[in-house]
Structure formats: structure tokens, C-alpha cells
Tab-separated table of C-alpha atoms (C1' of nucleotides) in Angstrom:
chain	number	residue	atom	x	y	z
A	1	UNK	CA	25.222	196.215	-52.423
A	2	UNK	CA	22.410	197.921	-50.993
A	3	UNK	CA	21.290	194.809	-48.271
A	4	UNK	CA	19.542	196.664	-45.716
A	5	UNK	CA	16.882	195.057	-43.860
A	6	UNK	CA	14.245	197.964	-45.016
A	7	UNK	CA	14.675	200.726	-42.988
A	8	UNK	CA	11.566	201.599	-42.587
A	9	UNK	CA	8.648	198.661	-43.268
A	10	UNK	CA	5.450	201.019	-44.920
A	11	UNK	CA	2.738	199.841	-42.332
A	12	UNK	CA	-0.659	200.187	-43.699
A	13	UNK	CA	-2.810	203.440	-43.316
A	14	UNK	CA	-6.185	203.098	-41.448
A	15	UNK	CA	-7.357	202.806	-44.598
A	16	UNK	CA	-6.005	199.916	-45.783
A	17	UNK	CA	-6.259	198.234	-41.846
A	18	UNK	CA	-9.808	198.966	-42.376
A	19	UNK	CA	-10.109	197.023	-45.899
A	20	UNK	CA	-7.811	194.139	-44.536
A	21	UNK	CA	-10.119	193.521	-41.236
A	22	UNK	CA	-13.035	193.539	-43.671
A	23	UNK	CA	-11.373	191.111	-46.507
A	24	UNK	CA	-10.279	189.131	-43.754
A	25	UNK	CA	-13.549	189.189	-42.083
A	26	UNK	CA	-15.586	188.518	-45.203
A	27	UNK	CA	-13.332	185.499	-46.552
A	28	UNK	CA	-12.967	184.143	-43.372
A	29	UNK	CA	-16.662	183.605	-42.570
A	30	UNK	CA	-17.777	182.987	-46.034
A	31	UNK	CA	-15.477	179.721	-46.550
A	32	UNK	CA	-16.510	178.400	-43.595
A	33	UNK	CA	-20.545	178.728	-44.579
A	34	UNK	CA	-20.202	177.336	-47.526
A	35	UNK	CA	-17.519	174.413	-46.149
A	36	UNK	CA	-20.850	173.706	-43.242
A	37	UNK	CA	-23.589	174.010	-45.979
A	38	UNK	CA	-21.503	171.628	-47.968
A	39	UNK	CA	-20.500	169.471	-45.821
A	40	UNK	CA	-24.201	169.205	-44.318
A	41	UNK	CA	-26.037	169.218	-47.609
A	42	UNK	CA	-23.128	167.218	-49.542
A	43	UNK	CA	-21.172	165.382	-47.732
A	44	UNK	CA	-17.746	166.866	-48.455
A	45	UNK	CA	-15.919	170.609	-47.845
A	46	UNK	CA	-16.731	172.965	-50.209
A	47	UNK	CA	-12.468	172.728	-51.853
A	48	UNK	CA	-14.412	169.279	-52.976
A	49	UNK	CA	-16.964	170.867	-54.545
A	50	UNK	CA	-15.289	172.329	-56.844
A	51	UNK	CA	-13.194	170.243	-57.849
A	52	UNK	CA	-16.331	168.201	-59.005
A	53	UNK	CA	-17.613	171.270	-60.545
A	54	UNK	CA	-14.485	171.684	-62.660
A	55	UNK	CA	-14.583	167.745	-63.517
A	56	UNK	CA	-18.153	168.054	-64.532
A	57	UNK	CA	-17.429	170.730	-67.099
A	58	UNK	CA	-14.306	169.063	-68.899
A	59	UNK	CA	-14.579	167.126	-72.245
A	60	UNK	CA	-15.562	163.781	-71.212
A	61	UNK	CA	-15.846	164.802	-67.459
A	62	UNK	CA	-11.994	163.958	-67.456
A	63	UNK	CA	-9.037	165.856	-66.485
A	64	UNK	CA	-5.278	165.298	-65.917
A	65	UNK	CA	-4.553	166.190	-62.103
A	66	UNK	CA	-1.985	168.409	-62.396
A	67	UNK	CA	-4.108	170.859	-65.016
A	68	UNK	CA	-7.519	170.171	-62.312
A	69	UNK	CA	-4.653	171.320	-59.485
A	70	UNK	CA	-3.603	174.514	-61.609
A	71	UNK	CA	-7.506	175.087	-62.550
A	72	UNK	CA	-8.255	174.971	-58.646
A	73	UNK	CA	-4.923	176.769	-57.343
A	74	UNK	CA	-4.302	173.722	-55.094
A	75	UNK	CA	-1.044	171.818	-54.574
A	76	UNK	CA	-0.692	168.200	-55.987
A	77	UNK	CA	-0.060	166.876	-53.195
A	78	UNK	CA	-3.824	168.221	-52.049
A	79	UNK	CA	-5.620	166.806	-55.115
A	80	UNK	CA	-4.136	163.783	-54.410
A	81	UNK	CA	-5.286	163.515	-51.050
A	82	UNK	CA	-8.857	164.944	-51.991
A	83	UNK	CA	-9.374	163.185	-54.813
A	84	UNK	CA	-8.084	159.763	-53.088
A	85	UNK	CA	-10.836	160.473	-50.885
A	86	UNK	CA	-13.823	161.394	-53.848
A	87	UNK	CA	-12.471	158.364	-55.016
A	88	UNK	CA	-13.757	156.086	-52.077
A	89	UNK	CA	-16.623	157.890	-52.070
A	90	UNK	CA	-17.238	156.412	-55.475
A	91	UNK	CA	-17.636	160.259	-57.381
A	92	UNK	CA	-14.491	160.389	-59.379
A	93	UNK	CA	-12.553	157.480	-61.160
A	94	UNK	CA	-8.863	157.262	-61.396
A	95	UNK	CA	-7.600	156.572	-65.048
A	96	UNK	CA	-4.285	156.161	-66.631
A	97	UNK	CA	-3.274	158.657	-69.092
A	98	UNK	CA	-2.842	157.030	-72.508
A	99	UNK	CA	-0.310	159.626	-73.766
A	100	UNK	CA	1.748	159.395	-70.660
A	101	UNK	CA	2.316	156.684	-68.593
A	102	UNK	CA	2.941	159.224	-65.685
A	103	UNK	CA	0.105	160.996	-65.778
A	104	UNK	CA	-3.806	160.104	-64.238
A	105	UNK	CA	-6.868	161.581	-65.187
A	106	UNK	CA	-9.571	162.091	-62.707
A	107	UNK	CA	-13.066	160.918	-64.384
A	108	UNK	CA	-16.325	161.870	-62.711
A	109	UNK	CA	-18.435	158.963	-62.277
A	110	UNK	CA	-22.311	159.084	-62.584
A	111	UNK	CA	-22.667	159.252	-59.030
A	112	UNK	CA	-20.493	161.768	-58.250
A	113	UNK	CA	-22.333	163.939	-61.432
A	114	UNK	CA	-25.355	162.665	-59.282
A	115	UNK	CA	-24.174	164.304	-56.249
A	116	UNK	CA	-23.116	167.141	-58.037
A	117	UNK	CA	-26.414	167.640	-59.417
A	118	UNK	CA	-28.059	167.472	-56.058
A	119	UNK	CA	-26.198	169.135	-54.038
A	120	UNK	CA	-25.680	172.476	-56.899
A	121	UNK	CA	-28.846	174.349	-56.407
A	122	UNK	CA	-28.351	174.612	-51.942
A	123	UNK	CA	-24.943	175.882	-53.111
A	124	UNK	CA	-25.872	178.281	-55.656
A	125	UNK	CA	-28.605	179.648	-53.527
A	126	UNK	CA	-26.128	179.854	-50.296
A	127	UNK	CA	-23.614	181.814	-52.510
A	128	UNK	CA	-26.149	184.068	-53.512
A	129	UNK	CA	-27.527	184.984	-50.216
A	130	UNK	CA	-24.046	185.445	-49.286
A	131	UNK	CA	-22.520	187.520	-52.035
A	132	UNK	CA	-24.517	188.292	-55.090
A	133	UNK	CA	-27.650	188.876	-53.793
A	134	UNK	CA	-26.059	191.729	-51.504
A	135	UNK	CA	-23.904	193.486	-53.964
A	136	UNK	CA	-24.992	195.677	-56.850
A	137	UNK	CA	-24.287	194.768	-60.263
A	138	UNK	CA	-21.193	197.594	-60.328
A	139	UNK	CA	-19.964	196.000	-56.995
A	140	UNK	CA	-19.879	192.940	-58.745
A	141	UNK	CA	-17.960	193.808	-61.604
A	142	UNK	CA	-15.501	196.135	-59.132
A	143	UNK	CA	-14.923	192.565	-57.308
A	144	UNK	CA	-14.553	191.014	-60.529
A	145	UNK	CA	-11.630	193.271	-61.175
A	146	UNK	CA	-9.866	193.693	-57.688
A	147	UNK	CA	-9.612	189.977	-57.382
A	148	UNK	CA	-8.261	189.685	-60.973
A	149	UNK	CA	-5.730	191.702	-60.147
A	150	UNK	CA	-4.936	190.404	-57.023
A	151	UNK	CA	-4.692	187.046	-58.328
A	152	UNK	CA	-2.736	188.393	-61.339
A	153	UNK	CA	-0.218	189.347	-58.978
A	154	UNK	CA	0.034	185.946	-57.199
A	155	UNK	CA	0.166	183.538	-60.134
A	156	UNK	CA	3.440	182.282	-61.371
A	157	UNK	CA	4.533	184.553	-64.050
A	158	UNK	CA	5.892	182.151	-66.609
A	159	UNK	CA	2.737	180.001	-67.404
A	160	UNK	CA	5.022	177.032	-66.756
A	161	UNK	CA	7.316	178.127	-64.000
A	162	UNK	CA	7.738	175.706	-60.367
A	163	UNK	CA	3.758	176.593	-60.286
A	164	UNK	CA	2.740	176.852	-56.253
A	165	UNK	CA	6.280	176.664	-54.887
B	1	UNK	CA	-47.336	176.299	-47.005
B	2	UNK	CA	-45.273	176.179	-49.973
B	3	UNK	CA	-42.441	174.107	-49.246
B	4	UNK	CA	-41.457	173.128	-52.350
B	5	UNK	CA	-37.733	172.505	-52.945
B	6	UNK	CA	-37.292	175.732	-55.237
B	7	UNK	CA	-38.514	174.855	-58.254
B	8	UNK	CA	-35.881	176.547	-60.569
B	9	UNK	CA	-32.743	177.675	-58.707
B	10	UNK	CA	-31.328	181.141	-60.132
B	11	UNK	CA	-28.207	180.292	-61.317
B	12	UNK	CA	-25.138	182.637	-61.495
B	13	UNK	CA	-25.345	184.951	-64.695
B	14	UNK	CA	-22.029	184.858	-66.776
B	15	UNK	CA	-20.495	187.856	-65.276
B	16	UNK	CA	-21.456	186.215	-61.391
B	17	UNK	CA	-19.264	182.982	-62.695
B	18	UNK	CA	-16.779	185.821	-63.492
B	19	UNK	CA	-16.620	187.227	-60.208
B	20	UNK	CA	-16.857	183.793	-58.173
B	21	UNK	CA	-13.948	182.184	-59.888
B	22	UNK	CA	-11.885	185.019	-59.955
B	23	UNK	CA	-12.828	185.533	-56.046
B	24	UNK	CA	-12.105	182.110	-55.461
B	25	UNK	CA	-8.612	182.399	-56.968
B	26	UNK	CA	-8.059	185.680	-55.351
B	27	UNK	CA	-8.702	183.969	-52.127
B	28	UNK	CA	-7.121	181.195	-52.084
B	29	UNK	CA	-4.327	182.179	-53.599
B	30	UNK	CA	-3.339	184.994	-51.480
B	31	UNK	CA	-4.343	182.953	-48.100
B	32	UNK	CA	-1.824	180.213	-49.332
B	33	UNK	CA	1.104	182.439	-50.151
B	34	UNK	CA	0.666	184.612	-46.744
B	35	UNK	CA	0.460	181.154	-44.905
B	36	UNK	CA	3.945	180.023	-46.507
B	37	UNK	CA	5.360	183.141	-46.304
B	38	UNK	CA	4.779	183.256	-42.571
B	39	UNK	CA	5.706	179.299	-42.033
B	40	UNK	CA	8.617	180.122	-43.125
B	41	UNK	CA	9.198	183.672	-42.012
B	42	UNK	CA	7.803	183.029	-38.255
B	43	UNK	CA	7.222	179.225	-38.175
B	44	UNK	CA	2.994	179.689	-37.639
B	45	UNK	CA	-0.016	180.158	-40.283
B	46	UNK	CA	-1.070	182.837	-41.103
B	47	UNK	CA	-4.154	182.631	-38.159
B	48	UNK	CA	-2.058	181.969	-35.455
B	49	UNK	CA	-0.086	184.826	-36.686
B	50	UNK	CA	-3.630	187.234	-36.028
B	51	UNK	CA	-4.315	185.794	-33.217
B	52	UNK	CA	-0.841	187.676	-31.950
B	53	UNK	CA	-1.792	190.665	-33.399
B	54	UNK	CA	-5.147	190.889	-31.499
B	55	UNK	CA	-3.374	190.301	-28.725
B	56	UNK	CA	-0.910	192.707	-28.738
B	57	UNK	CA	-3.338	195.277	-29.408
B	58	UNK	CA	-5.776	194.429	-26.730
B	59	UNK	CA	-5.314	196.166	-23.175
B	60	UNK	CA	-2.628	194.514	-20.993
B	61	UNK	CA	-2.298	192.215	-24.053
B	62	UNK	CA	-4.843	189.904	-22.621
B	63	UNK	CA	-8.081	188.783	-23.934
B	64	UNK	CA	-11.210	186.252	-23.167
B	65	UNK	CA	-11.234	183.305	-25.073
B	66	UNK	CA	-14.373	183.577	-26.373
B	67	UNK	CA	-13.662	187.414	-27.497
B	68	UNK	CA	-10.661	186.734	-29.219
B	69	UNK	CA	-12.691	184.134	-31.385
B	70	UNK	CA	-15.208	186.332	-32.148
B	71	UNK	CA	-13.247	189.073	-33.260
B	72	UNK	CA	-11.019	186.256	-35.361
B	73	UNK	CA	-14.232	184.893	-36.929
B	74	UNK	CA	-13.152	181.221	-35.942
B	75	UNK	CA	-14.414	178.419	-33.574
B	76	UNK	CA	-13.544	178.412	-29.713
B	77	UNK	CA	-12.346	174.970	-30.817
B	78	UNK	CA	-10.156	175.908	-33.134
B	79	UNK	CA	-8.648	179.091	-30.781
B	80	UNK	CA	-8.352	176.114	-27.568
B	81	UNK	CA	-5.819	174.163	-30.259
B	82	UNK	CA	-4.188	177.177	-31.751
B	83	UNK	CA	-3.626	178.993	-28.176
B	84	UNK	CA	-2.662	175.655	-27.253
B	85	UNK	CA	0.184	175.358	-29.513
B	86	UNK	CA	1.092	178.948	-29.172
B	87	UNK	CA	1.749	178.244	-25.582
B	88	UNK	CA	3.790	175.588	-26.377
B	89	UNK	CA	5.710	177.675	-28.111
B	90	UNK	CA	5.924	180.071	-25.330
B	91	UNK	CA	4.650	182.654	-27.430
B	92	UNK	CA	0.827	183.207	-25.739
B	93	UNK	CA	0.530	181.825	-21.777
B	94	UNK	CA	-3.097	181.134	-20.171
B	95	UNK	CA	-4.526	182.901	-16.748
B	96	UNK	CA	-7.168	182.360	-14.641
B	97	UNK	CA	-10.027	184.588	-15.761
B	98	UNK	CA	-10.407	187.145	-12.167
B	99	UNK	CA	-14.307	187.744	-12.719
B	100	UNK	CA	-15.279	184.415	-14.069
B	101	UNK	CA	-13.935	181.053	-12.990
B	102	UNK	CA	-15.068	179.444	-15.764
B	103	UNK	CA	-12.977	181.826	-18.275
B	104	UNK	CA	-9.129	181.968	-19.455
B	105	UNK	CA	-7.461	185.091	-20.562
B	106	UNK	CA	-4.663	184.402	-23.138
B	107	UNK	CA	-1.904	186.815	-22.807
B	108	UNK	CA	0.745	187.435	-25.362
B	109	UNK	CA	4.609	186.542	-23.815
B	110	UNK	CA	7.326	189.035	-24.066
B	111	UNK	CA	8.606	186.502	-26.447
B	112	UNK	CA	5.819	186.503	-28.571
B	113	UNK	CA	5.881	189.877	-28.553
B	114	UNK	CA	9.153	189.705	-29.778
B	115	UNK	CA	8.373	187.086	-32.582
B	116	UNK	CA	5.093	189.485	-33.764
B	117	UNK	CA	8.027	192.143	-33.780
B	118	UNK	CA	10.235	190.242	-36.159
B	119	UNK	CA	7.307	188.849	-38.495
B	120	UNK	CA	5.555	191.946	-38.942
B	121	UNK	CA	7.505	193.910	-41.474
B	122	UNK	CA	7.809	190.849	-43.684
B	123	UNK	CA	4.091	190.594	-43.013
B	124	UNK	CA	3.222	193.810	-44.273
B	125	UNK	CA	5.211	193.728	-47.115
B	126	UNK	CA	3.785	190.347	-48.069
B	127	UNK	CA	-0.088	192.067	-47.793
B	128	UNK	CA	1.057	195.255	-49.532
B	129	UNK	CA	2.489	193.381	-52.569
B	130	UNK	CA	-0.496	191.149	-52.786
B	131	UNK	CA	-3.039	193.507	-52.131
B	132	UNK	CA	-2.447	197.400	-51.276
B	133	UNK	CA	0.236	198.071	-53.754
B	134	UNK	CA	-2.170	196.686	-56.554
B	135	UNK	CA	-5.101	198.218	-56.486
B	136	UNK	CA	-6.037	202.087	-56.358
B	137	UNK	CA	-7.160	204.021	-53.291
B	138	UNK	CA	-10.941	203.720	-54.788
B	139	UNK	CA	-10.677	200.136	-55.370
B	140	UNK	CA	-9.256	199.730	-51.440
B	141	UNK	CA	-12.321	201.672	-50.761
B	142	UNK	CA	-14.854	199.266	-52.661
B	143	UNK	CA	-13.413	196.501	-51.406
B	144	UNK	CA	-13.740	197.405	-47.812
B	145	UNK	CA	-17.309	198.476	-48.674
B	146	UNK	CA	-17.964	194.893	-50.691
B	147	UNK	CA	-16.349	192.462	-47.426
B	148	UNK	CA	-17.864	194.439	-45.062
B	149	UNK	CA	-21.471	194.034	-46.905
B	150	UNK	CA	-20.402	190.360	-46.836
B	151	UNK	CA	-19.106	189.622	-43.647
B	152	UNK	CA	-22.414	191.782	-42.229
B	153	UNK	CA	-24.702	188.873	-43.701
B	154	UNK	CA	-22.873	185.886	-42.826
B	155	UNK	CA	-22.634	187.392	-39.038
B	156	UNK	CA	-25.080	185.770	-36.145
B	157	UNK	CA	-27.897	188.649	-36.591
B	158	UNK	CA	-28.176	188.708	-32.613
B	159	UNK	CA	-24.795	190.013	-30.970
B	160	UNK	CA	-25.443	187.299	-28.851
B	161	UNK	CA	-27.024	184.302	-30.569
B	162	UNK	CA	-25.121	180.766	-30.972
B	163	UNK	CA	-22.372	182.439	-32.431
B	164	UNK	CA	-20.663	180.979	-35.435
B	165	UNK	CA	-22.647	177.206	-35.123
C	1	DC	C1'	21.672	153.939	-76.474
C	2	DA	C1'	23.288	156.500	-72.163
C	3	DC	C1'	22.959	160.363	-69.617
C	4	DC	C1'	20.858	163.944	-67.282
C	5	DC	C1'	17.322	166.974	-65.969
C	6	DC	C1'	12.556	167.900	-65.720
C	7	DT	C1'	7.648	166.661	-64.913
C	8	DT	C1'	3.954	163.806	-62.946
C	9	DG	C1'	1.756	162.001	-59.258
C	10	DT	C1'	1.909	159.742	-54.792
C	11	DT	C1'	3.184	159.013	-49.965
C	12	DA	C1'	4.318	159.392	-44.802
C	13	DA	C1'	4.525	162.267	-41.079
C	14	DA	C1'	3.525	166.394	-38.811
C	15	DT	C1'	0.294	169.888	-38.265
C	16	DC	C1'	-4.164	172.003	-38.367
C	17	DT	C1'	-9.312	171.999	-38.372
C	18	DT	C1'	-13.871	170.202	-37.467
C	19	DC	C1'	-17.274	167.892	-34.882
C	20	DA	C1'	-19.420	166.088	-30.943
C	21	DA	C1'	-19.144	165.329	-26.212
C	22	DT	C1'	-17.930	166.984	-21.715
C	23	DA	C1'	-16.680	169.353	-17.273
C	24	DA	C1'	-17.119	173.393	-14.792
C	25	DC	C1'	-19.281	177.511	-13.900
C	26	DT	C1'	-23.043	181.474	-14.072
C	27	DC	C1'	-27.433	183.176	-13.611
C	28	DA	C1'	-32.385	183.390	-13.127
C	29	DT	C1'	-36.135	181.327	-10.861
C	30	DC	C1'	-38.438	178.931	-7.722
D	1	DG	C1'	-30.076	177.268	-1.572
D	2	DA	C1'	-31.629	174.048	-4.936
D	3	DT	C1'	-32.878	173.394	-9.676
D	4	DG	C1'	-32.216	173.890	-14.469
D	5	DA	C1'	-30.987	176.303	-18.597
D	6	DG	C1'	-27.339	178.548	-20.824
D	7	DT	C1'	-22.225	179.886	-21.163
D	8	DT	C1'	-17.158	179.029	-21.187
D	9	DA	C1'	-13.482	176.482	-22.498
D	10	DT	C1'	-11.370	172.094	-23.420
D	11	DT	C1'	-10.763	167.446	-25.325
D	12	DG	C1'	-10.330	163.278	-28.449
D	13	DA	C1'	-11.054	161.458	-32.731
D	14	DA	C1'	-11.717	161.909	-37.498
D	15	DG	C1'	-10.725	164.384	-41.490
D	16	DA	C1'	-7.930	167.747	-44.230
D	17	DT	C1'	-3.603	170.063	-45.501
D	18	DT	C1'	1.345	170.889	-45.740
D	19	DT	C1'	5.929	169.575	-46.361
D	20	DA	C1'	9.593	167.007	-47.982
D	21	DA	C1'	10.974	162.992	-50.144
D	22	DC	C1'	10.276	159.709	-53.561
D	23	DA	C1'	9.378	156.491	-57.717
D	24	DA	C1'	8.612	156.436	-62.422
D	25	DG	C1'	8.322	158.254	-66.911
D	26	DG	C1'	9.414	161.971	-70.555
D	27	DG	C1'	12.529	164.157	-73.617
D	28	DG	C1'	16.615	166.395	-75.108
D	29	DT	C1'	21.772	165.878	-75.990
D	30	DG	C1'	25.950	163.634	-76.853
DNA sequence: CACCCCTTGTTAAATCTTCAATAACTCATC
DNA sequence: GATGAGTTATTGAAGATTTAACAAGGGGTG
């Protein structure tokens, strides 16, 4: 039934080329300032930032790596690798998981809360300069609510389907 | 004269948080599922993939190396490896810049024409489900305004300063 | 218990990106 | 036309990411 190859692709309007140059533009530049200021000011890519952000806010400063991979939309596989590599750095802790002998948590250590600490207020001040402190407060919340869509859209739907492939 | 490290860094209200998580999920998500989607669709990421485009819309389908990095937003580093491997693939093939010996035009193969061909419709629909299809004409419109704010600040302020580092 | 399927996390290899260094060339000035 | 500063593009090495495959444990069913 019905198999064809879509007659017809719907090719954006000028529009919508417009917005897409822009997005692509905006999120291209703005990852890779923040990945230089991090990586100059911190040590580490600005994907590793966050992850110590999201450790930092956890009970205990713990977290099993498969929720900090959902939390962070990143594969396993990639936590694995990054936080292999926080690990040498002496920032996060690898731990067993008491209620299943499978499962890790990641534990931030002193020093990486340290780090964290140090290295926050160059970040918060270069994502201002870049974002907040150019947008109105309306802009912000019209962001707010394109991207939660968007993202909406690209999450799994079942909360525990094959989650990023 | 007053150098001191910022005595209290503004951090982000409640609603900023909002915006910057949700933007971060937006992001990444959407750059990770166009990437796979074109791996597998066209066997390149989804850069390499606008580095064709540009091509194929640029006169004779040939452009400087250093233009076609600035209008991709990315290092001439990372263009020499990506053009590279595209003409490995026989998809983009160097020349001998006419007017300046020092420069290369890359210009996009008949084949690669072909592949951009094939990929795009898949492409498009890929963008349109993410993106277009989701929001409202307004939103398309604030989010083109938003990036484009964005993208303005994080550009070299001279057209012709050390561009990008 | 035995079986099977699912989840968790890691790994190796291939690919991609970044960074710093470099060769080759242009252009302005002396 | 020589000198020197800046531009263009590339390269190698180090680091990061993806992909597919894997080991090991969980948890339900007979």
C-alpha cells in the first residue's frame, strides 16, 4: 500500500531557510564559545561542564550514569568516555551501585566541586553576554517555549523506550 | 583600575535556568538526530552535509576555502579535514585558486551533486518534523529574530578581524 | 532452578574536531 | 626588489564522539 517515495518533498519557504541559517548560525557559534571559554578557563569542553553541574546538584553529588546520560541527552557510551576522563582528572569518583551490581554511580569529588566552583561564574557571565543579556525577557520565555517543543518532539515517547537509538 | 574578579556574578534567574536547559536539550538533541539520520541516510554528518549545500548553491559550485568556513561558522581546520574526506569520497574535488596561488577552491563533483540530490528530501523532512512542522509561523519568526540576535554577538565585530580564534 | 529477554555500563575501532605549528604566498613599505 | 607583517590553507597529534559488539546482572515465567 501506498509506498511512494514522496512525490513531492515540501522544501522550506524563505522563511523557514531564513530561521534555519540563523538557528544554525546561532548554535553553531555559541557551542563553540562556550567549549573555548571552557576549555581555557576550565580545563575541559563545555559537554563536561555540565555534566559536573548536574552531579553537583544531585542528592549526595551522586548519580547513576545512565539517569546523568538521560539528564544530559548524551549516549552511554559518551558518559562513559567523558566521565572516564573527569575521572583521571580526579573530579568525579566511580562507585558501585549497592542496589545493582550492574549499575555505577558517578560521585563528584571535592575537587571537581572545587573546579566547578571556580570555573561557574566565567561561565555564567559568558552565557549571559551571549544569550540573556541580548534577549528581552518575552524573547526569553518565547525561547523557553520553542525549544520545549522542539525537544518535546525529539524525546523518546515512552519514558522508557530504546532511549537515543 | 578596578580589576577585581567580579565580586558577585549575576546568576541565571529561575526562568533563565528554564530557557538554558531547555535550549540545551533542544540543541543537542536535534543536532544528534539530524547527524544519525544523515549517517545513515547519506553516510556524512550533518556538517559535511552543509558544506554540500553551500556548494551547490555558490556560482560554478566553487568556493574559497576560507569563505566557505566563514559562511559555515567553523574552523579552516576543521573545513581542510572535512573537504578532505569529502574528496575522498569523490563527492567535493580541490583546484588551484586562478587569482591567488596561495588559495584552493573546493568544487562540488557531479557525484556529489548527485548524493546532495538523494539526501535532501530526507533532509528536509527530518528539519520539518523537528522544527518547522512544530512551531507556528510567529514562533519561526521569533526564533529567526532570537539566533540571529545571537549569532550577531558571538560574530568577530570587524568583518575582517582574526576570525573565529 | 532454568530459561530467556531486557537493562546497565564498558570497550575497541573508526571517525571527527581541536590546537599548535608550518609552508607558501600577498601586500605594503622601504 | 628586499624586508617583514599578515593571510591562506594544510598537517600531525591529542582529545572527543560514534558505532557496534560485548560482558554481566536483573527479573519474569515455566
Amino acid at each position: 500500500m501506498s509506498k511512494e517515495p514522496a512525490a513531492e518533498p515540501r522544501w522550506l519557504t524563505d522563511e523557514e531557510q531564513y530561521a534555519w541559517q540563523c538557528y544554525l548560525h546561532a548554535t553553531t557559534l555559541l557551542e563553540d564559545h562556550l567549549d573555548r571559554q571552557l576549555q581555557r578557563d576550565a580545563g575541559m569542553p563545555h559537554v563536561y561542564y555540565g555534566l559536573l553541574v548536574h552531579l553537583s546538584r544531585a542528592p549526595r553529588r551522586r548519580m547513576r550514569m545512565t539517569e546523568l546520560a538521560q539528564n544530559m541527552k548524551i549516549t552511554r557510551s559518551r558518559l562513559s568516555h567523558a566521565i572516564a576522563r573527569l575521572e583521571k582528572n580526579g573530579w568525579v569518583h566511580r562507585e558501585n551501585c549497592p542496589s545493582d551490581k550492574r549499575g555505577q554511580n558517578a560521585h563528584l569529588t571535592d575537587e571537581g566541586m572545587r573546579v566547578l566552583e571556580k570555573a561557574a561564574p566565567g561561565h555564567v557571565a559568558a552565557v549571559r553576554a551571549a544569550m540573556f543579556d541580548r534577549l528581552s525577557p518575552e524573547q526569553i520565555r518565547q525561547l523557553a517555549d520553542i525549544c520545549r517543543v522542539m525537544a518535546d518532539g525529539l524525546q523518546p515517547k515512552g519514558a522508557d523506550l530504546p532511549w537515543l537509538r
